[in-house]
Tab-separated table of N, CA, C and O in Angstrom:
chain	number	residue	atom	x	y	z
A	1	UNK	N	-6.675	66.496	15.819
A	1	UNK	CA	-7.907	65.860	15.458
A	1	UNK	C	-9.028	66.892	15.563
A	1	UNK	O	-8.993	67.721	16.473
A	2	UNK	N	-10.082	66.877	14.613
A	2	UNK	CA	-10.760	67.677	14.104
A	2	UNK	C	-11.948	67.225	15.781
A	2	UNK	O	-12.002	66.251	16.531
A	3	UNK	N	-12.660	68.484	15.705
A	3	UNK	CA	-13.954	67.827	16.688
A	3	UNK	C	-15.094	67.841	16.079
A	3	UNK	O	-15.467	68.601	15.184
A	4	UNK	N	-15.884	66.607	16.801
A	4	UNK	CA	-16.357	65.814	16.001
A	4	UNK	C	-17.908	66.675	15.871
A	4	UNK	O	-18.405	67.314	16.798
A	5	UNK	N	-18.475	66.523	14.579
A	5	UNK	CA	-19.751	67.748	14.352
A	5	UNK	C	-21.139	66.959	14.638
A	5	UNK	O	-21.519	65.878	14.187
A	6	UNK	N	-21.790	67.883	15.563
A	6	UNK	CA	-23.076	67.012	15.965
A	6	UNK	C	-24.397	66.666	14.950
A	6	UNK	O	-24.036	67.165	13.884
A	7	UNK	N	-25.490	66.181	14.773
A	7	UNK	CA	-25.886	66.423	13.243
A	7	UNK	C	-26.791	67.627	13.257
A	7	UNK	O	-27.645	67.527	12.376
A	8	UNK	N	-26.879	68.656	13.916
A	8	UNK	CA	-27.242	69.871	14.093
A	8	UNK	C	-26.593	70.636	13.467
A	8	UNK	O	-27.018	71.426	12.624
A	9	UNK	N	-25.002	70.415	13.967
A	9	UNK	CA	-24.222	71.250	13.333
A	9	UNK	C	-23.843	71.260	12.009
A	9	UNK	O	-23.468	72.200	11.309
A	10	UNK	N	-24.050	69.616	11.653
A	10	UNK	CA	-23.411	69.280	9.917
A	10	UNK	C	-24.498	69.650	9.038
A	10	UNK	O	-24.287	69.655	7.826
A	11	UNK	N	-25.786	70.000	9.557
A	11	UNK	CA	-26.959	70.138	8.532
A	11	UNK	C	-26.570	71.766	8.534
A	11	UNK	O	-26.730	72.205	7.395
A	12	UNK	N	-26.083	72.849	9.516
A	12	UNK	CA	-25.915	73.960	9.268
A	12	UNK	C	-25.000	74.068	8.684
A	12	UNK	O	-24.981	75.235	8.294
A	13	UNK	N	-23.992	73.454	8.277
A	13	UNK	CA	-22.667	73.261	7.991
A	13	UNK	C	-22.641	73.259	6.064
A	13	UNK	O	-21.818	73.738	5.284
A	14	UNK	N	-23.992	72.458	5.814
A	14	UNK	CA	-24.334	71.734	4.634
A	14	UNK	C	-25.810	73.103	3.803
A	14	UNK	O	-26.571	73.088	2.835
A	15	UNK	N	-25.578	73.776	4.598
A	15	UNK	CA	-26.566	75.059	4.425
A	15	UNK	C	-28.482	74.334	4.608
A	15	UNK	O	-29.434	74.384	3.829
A	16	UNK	N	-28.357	73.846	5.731
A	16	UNK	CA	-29.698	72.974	6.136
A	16	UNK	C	-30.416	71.741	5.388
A	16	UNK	O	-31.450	71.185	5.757
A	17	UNK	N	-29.693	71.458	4.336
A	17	UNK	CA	-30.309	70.297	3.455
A	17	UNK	C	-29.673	69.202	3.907
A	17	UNK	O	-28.469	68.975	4.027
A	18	UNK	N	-30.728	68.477	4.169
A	18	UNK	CA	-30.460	67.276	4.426
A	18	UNK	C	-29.526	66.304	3.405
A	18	UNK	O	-29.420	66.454	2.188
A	19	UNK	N	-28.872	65.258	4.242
A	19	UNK	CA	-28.373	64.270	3.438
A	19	UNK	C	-29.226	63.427	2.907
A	19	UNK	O	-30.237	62.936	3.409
A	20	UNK	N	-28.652	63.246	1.603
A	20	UNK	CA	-28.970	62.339	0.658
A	20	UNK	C	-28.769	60.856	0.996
A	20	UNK	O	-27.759	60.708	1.684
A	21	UNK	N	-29.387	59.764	0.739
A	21	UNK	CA	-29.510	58.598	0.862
A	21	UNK	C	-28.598	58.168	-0.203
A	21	UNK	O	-28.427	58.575	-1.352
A	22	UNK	N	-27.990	57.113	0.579
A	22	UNK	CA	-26.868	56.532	-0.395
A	22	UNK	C	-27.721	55.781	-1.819
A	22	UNK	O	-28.763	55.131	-1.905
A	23	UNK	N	-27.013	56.101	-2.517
A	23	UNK	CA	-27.150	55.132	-3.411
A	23	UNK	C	-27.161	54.104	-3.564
A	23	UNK	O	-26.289	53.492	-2.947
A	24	UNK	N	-28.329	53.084	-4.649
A	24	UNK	CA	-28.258	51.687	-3.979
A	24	UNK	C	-27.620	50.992	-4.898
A	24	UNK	O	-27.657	51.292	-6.091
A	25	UNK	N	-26.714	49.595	-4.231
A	25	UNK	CA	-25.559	49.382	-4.700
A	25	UNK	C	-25.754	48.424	-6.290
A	25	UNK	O	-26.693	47.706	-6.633
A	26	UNK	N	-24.751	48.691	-6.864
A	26	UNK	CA	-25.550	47.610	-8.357
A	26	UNK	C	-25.395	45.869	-7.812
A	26	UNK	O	-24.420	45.567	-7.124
A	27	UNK	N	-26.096	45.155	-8.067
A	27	UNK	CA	-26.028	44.055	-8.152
A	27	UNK	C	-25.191	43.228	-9.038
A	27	UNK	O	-25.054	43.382	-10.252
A	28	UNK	N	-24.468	42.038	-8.044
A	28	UNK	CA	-23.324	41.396	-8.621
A	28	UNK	C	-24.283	39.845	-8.656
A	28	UNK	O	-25.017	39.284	-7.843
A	29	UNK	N	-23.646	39.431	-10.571
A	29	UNK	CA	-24.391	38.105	-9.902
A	29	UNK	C	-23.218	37.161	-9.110
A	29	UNK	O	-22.014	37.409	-9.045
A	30	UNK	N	-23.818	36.200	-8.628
A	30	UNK	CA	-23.071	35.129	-7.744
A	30	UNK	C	-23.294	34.261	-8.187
A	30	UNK	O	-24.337	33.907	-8.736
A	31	UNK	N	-22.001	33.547	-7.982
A	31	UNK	CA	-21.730	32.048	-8.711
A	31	UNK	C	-21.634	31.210	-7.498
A	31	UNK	O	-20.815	31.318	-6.585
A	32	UNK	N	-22.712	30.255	-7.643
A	32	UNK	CA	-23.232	28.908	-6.599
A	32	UNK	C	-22.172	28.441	-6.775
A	32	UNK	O	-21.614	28.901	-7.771
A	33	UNK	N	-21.248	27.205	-5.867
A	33	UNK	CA	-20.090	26.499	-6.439
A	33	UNK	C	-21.001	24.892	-5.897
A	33	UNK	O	-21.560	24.766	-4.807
A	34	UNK	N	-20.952	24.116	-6.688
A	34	UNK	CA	-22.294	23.196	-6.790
A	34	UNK	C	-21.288	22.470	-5.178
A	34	UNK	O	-20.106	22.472	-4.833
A	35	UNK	N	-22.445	21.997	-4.660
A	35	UNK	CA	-21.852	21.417	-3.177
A	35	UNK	C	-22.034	19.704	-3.430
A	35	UNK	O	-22.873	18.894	-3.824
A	36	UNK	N	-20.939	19.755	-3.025
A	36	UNK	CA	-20.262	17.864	-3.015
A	36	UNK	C	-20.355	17.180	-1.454
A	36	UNK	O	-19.852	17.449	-0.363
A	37	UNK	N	-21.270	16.165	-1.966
A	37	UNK	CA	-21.954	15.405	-0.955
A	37	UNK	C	-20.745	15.192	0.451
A	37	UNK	O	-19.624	15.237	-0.057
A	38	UNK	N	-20.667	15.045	1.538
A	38	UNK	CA	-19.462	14.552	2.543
A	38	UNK	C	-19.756	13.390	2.381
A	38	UNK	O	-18.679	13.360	1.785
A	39	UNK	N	-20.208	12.191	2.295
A	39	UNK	CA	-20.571	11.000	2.040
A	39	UNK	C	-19.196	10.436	1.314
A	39	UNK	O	-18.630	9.364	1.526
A	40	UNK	N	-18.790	11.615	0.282
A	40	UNK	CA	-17.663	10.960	-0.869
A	40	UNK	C	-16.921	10.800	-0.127
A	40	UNK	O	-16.564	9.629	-0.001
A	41	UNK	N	-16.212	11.931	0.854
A	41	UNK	CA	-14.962	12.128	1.317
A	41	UNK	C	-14.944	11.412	2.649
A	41	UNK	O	-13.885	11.230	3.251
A	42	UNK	N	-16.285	10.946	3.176
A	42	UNK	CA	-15.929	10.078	4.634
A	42	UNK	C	-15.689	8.309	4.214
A	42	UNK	O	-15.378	7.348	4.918
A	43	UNK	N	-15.997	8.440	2.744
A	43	UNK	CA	-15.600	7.147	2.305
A	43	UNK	C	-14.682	6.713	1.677
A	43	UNK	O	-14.271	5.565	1.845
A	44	UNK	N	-14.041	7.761	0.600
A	44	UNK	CA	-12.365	7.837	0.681
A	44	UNK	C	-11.648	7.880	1.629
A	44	UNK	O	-10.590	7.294	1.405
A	45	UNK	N	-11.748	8.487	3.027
A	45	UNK	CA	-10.924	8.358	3.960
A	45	UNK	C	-11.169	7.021	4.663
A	45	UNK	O	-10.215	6.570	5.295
A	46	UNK	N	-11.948	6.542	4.651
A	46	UNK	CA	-12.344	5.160	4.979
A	46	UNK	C	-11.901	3.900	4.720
A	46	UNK	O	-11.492	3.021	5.479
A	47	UNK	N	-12.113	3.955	2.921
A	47	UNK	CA	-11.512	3.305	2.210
A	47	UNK	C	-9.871	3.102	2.171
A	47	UNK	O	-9.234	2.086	1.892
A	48	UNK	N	-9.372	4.515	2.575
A	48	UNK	CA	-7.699	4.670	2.640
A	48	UNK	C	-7.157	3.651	4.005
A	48	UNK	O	-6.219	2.856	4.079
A	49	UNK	N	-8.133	4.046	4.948
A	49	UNK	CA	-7.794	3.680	6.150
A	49	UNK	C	-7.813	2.482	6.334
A	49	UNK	O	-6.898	2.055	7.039
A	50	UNK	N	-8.819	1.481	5.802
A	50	UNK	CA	-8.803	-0.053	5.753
A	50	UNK	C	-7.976	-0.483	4.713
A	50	UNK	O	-7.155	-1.246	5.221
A	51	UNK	N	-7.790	-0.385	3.587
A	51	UNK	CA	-6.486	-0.242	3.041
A	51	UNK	C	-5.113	-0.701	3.486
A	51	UNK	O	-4.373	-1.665	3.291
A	52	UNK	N	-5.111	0.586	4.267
A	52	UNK	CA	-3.615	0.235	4.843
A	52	UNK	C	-3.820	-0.418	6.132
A	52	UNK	O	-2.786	-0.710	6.732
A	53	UNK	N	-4.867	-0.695	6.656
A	53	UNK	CA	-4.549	-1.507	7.800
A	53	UNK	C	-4.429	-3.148	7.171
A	53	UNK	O	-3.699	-3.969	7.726
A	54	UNK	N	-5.030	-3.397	6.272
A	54	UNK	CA	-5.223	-4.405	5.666
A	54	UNK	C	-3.808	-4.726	4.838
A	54	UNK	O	-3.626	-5.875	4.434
A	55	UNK	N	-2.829	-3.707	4.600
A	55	UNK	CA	-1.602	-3.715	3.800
A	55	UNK	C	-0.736	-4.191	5.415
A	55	UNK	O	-0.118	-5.247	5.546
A	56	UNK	N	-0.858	-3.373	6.262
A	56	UNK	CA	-0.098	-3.539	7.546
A	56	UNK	C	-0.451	-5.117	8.213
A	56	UNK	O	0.532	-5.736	8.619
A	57	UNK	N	-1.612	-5.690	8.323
A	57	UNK	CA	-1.773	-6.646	8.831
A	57	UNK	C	-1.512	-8.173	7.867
A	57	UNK	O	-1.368	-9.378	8.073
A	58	UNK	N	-1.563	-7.228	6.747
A	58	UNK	CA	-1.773	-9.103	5.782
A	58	UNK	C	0.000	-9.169	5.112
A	58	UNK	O	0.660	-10.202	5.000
A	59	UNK	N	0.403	-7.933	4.791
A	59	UNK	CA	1.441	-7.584	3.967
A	59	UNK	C	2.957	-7.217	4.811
A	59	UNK	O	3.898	-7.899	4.405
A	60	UNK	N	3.274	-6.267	5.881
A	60	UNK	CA	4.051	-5.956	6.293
A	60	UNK	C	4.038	-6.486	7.432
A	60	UNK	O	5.166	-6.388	7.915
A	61	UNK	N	3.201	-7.098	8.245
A	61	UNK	CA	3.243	-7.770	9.629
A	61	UNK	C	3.821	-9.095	9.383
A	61	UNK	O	4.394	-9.592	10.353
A	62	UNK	N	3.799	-9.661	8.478
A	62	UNK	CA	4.573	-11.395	8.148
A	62	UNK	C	6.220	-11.260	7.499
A	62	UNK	O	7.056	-12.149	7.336
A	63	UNK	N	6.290	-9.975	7.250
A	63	UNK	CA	7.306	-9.166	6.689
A	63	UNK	C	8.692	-8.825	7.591
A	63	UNK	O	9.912	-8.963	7.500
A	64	UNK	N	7.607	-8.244	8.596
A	64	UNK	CA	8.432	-7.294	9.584
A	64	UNK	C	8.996	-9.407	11.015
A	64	UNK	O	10.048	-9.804	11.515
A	65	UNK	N	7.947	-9.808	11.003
A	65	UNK	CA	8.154	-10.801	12.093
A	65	UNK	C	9.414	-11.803	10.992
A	65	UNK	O	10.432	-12.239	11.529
A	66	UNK	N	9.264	-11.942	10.143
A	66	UNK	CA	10.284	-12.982	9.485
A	66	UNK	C	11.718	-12.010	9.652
A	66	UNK	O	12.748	-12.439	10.172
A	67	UNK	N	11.571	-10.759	9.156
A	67	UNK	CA	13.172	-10.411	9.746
A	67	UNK	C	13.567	-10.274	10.584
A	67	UNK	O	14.791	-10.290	10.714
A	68	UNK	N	12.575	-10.030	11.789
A	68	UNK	CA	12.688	-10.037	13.356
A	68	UNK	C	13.250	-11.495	13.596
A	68	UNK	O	14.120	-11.789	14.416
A	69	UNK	N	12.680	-12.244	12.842
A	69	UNK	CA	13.563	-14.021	13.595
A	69	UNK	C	14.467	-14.217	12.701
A	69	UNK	O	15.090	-15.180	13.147
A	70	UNK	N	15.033	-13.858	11.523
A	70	UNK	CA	16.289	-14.195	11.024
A	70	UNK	C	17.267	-13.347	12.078
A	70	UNK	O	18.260	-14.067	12.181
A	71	UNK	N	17.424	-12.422	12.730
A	71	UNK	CA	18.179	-11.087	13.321
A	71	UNK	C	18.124	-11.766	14.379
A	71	UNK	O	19.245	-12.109	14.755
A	72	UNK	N	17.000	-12.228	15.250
A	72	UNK	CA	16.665	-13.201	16.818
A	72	UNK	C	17.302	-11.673	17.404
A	72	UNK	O	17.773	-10.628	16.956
A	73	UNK	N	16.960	-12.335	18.747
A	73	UNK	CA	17.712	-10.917	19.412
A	73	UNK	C	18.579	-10.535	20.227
A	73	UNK	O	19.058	-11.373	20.991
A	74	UNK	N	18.949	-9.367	20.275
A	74	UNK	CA	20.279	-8.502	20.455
A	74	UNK	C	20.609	-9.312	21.863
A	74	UNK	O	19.936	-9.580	22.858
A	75	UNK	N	22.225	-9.615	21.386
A	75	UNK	CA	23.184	-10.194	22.372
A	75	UNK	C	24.169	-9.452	22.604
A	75	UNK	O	24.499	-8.578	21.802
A	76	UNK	N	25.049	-9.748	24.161
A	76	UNK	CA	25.948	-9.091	24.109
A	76	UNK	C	26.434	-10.343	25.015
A	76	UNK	O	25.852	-10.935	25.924
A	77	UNK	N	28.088	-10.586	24.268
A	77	UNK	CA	29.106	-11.879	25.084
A	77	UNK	C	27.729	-12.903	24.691
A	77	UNK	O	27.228	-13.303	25.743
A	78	UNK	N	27.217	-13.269	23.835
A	78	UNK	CA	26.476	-14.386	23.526
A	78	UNK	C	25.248	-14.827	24.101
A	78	UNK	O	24.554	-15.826	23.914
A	79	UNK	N	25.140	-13.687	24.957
A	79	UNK	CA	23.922	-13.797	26.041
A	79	UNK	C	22.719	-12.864	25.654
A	79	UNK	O	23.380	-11.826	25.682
A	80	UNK	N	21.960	-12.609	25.450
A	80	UNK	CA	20.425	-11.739	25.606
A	80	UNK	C	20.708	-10.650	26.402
A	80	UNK	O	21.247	-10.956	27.466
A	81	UNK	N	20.489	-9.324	26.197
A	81	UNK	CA	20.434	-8.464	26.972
A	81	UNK	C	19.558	-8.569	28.765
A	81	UNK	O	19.879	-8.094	29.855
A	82	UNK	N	18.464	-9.363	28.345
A	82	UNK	CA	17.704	-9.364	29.612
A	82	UNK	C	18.232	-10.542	30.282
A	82	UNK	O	17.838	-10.604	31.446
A	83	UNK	N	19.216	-11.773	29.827
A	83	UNK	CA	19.697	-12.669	30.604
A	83	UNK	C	20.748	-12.333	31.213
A	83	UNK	O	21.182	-12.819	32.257
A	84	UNK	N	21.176	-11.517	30.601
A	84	UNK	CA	22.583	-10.621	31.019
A	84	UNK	C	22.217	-9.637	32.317
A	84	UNK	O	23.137	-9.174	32.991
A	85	UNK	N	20.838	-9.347	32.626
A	85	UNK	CA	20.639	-8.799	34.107
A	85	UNK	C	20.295	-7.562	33.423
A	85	UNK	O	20.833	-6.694	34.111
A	86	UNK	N	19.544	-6.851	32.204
A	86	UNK	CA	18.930	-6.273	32.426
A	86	UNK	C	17.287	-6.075	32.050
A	86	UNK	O	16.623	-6.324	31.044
A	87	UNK	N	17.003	-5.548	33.270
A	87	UNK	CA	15.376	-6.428	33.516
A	87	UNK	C	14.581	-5.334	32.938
A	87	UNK	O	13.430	-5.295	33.373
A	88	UNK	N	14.946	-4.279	31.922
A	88	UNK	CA	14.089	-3.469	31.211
A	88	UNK	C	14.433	-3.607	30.149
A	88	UNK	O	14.178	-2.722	29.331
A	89	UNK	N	15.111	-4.719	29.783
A	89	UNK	CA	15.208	-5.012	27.825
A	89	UNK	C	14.348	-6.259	27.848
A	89	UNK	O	14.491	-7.161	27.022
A	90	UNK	N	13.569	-6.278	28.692
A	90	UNK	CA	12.308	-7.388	28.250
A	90	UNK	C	11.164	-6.435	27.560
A	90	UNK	O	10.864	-5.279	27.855
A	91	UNK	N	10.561	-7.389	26.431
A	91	UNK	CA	9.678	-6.931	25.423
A	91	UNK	C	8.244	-6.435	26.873
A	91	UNK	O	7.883	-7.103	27.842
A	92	UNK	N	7.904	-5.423	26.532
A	92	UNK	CA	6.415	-5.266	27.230
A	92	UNK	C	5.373	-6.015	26.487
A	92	UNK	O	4.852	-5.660	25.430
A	93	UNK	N	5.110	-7.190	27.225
A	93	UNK	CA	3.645	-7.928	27.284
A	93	UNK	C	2.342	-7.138	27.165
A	93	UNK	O	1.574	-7.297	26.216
A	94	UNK	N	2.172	-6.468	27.945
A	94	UNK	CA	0.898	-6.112	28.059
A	94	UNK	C	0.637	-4.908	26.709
A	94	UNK	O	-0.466	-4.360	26.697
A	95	UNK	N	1.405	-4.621	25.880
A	95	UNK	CA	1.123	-4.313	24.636
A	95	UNK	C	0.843	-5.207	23.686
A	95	UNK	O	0.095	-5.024	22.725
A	96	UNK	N	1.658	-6.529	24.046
A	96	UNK	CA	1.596	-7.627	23.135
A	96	UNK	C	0.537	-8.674	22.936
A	96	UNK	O	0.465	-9.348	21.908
A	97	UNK	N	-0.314	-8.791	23.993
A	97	UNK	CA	-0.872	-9.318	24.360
A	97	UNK	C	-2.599	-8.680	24.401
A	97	UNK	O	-3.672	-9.280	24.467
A	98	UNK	N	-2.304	-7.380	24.335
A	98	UNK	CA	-3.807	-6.847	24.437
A	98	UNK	C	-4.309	-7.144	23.535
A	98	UNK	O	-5.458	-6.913	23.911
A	99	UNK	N	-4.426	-7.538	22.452
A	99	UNK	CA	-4.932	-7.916	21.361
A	99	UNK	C	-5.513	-9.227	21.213
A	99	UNK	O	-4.680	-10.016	21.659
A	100	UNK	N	-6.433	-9.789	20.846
A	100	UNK	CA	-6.753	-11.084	20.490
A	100	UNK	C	-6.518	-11.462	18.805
A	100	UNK	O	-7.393	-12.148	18.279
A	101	UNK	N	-5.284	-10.993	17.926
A	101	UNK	CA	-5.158	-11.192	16.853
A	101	UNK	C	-3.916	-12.230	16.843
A	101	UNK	O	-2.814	-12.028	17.354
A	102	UNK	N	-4.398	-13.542	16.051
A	102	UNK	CA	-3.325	-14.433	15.681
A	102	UNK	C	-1.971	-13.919	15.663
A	102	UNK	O	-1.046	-13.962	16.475
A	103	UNK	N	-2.127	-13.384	14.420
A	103	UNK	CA	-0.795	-13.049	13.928
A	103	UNK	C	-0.117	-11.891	14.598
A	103	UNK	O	0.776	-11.329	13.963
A	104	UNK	N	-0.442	-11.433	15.869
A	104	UNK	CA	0.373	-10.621	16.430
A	104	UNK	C	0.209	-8.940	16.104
A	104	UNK	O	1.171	-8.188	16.266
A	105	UNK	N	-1.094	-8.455	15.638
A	105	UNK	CA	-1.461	-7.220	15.071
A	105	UNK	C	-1.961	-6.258	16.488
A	105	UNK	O	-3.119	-6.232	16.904
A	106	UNK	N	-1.148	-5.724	16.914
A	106	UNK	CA	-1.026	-5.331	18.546
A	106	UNK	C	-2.002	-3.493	18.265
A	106	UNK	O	-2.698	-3.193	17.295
A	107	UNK	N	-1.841	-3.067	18.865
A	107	UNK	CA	-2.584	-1.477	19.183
A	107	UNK	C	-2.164	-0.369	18.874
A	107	UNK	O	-2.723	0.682	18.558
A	108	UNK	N	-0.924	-0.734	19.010
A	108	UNK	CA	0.084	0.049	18.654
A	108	UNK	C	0.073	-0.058	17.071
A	108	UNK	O	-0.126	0.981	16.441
A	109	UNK	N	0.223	-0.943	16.564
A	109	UNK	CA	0.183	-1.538	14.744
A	109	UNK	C	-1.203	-0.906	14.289
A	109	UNK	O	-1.379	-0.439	13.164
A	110	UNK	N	-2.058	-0.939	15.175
A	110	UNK	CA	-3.536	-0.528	14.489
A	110	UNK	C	-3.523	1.445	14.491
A	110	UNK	O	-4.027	2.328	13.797
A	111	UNK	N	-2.761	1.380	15.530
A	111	UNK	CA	-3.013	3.305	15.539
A	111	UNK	C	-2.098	3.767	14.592
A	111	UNK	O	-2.333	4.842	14.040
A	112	UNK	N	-0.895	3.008	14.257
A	112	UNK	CA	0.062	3.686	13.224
A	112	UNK	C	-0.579	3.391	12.140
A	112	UNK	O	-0.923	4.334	11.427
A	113	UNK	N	-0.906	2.030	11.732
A	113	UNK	CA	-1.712	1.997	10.074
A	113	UNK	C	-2.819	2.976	9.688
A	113	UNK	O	-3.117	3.551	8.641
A	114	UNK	N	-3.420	2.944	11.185
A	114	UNK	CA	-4.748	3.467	10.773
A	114	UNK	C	-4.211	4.999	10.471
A	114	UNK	O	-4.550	5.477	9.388
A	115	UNK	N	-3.483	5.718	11.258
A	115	UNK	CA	-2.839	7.220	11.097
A	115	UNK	C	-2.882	7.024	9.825
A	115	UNK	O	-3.859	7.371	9.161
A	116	UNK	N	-1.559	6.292	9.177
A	116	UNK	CA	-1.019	6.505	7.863
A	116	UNK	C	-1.914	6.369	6.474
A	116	UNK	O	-1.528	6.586	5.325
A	117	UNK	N	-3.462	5.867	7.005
A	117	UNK	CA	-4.575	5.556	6.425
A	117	UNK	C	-5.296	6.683	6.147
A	117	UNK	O	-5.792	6.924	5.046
A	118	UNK	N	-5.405	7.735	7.608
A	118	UNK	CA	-5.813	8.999	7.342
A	118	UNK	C	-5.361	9.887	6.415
A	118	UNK	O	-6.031	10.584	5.654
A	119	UNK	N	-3.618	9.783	6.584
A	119	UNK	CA	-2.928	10.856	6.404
A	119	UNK	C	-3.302	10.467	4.631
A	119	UNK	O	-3.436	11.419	3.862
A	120	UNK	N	-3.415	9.359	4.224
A	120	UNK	CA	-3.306	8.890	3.034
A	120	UNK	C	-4.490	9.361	2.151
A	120	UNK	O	-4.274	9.947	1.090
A	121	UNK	N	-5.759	9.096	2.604
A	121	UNK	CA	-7.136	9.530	2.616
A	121	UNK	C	-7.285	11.290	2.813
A	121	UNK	O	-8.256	11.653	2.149
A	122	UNK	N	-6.845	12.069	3.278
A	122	UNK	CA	-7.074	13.161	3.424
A	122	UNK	C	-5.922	14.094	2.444
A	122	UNK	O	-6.278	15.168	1.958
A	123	UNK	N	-4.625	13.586	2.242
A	123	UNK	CA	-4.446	13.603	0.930
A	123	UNK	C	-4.527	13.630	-0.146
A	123	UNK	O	-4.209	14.560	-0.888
A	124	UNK	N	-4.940	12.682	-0.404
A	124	UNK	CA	-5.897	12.399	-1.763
A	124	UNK	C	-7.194	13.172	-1.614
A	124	UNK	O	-7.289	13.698	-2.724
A	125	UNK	N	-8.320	13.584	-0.864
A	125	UNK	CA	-8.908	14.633	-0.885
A	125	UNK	C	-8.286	15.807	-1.229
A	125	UNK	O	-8.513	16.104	-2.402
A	126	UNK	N	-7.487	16.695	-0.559
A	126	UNK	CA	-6.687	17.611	-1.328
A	126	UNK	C	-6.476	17.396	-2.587
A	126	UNK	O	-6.758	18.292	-3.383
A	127	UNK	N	-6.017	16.349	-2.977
A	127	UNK	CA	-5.396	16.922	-4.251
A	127	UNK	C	-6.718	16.193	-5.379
A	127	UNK	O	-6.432	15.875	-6.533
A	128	UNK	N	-7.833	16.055	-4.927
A	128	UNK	CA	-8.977	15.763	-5.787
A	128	UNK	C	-9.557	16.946	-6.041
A	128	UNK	O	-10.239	17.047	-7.061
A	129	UNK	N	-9.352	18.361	-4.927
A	129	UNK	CA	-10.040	19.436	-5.264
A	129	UNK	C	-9.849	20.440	-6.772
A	129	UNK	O	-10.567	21.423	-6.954
């Protein structure tokens, strides 16, 4: 590696003339890319999201409970798993119950629709670009 020249030395180096000032650079024009309100896109994702909670609660929740009672539930020797003595194949209540919705639209039902609402909504942004 070369050592490095002090600017004493590079002006003697350069036979005492100073450096020249760079040249100034040409100008590029620039293209604005017109800016799109967030308003659109917090209301498509919005819109996605009630959507499907509204598909999950009105559409697949009367869906999912009618095949749940044709099926009734899992026996073994003709008995219920939890009559049969085991005391952790009882449904958890306090998921079931946290809710004050008729039809059984629990917390768990609201965080998965609503996810699949996002995922649905932010999607469709992508592919609007």
């Amino acid at each position: 590696m070369a050592p490095s020249m002090s600017v004493q030395t590079s002006r003697v180096a350069l036979g005492g003339s100073r450096l020249a000032a760079r040249p100034a650079r040409a100008t590029r024009s620039v293209r604005v890319a017109p800016v799109r309100a967030s308003a659109d896109s917090m209301v498509l994702v919005s819109a996605c999201t009630a959507s499907m909670l509204a598909l999950g609660r009105f559409v697949f929740l009367p869906y999912t409970k009618s095949q749940q009672s044709k099926a009734g539930a899992p026996v073994q020797n003709g008995v219920t798993h939890y009559e049969a003595g085991d005391r952790l194949a009882e449904e958890a209540t306090f998921i079931t119950t946290a809710g004050n919705d008729p039809a059984g639209f629990t917390i768990i039902d609201t965080l998965a629709w609503g996810s699949l609402g996002h995922v649905l909504g932010f999607t469709a942004l992508v592919l609007s670009q």
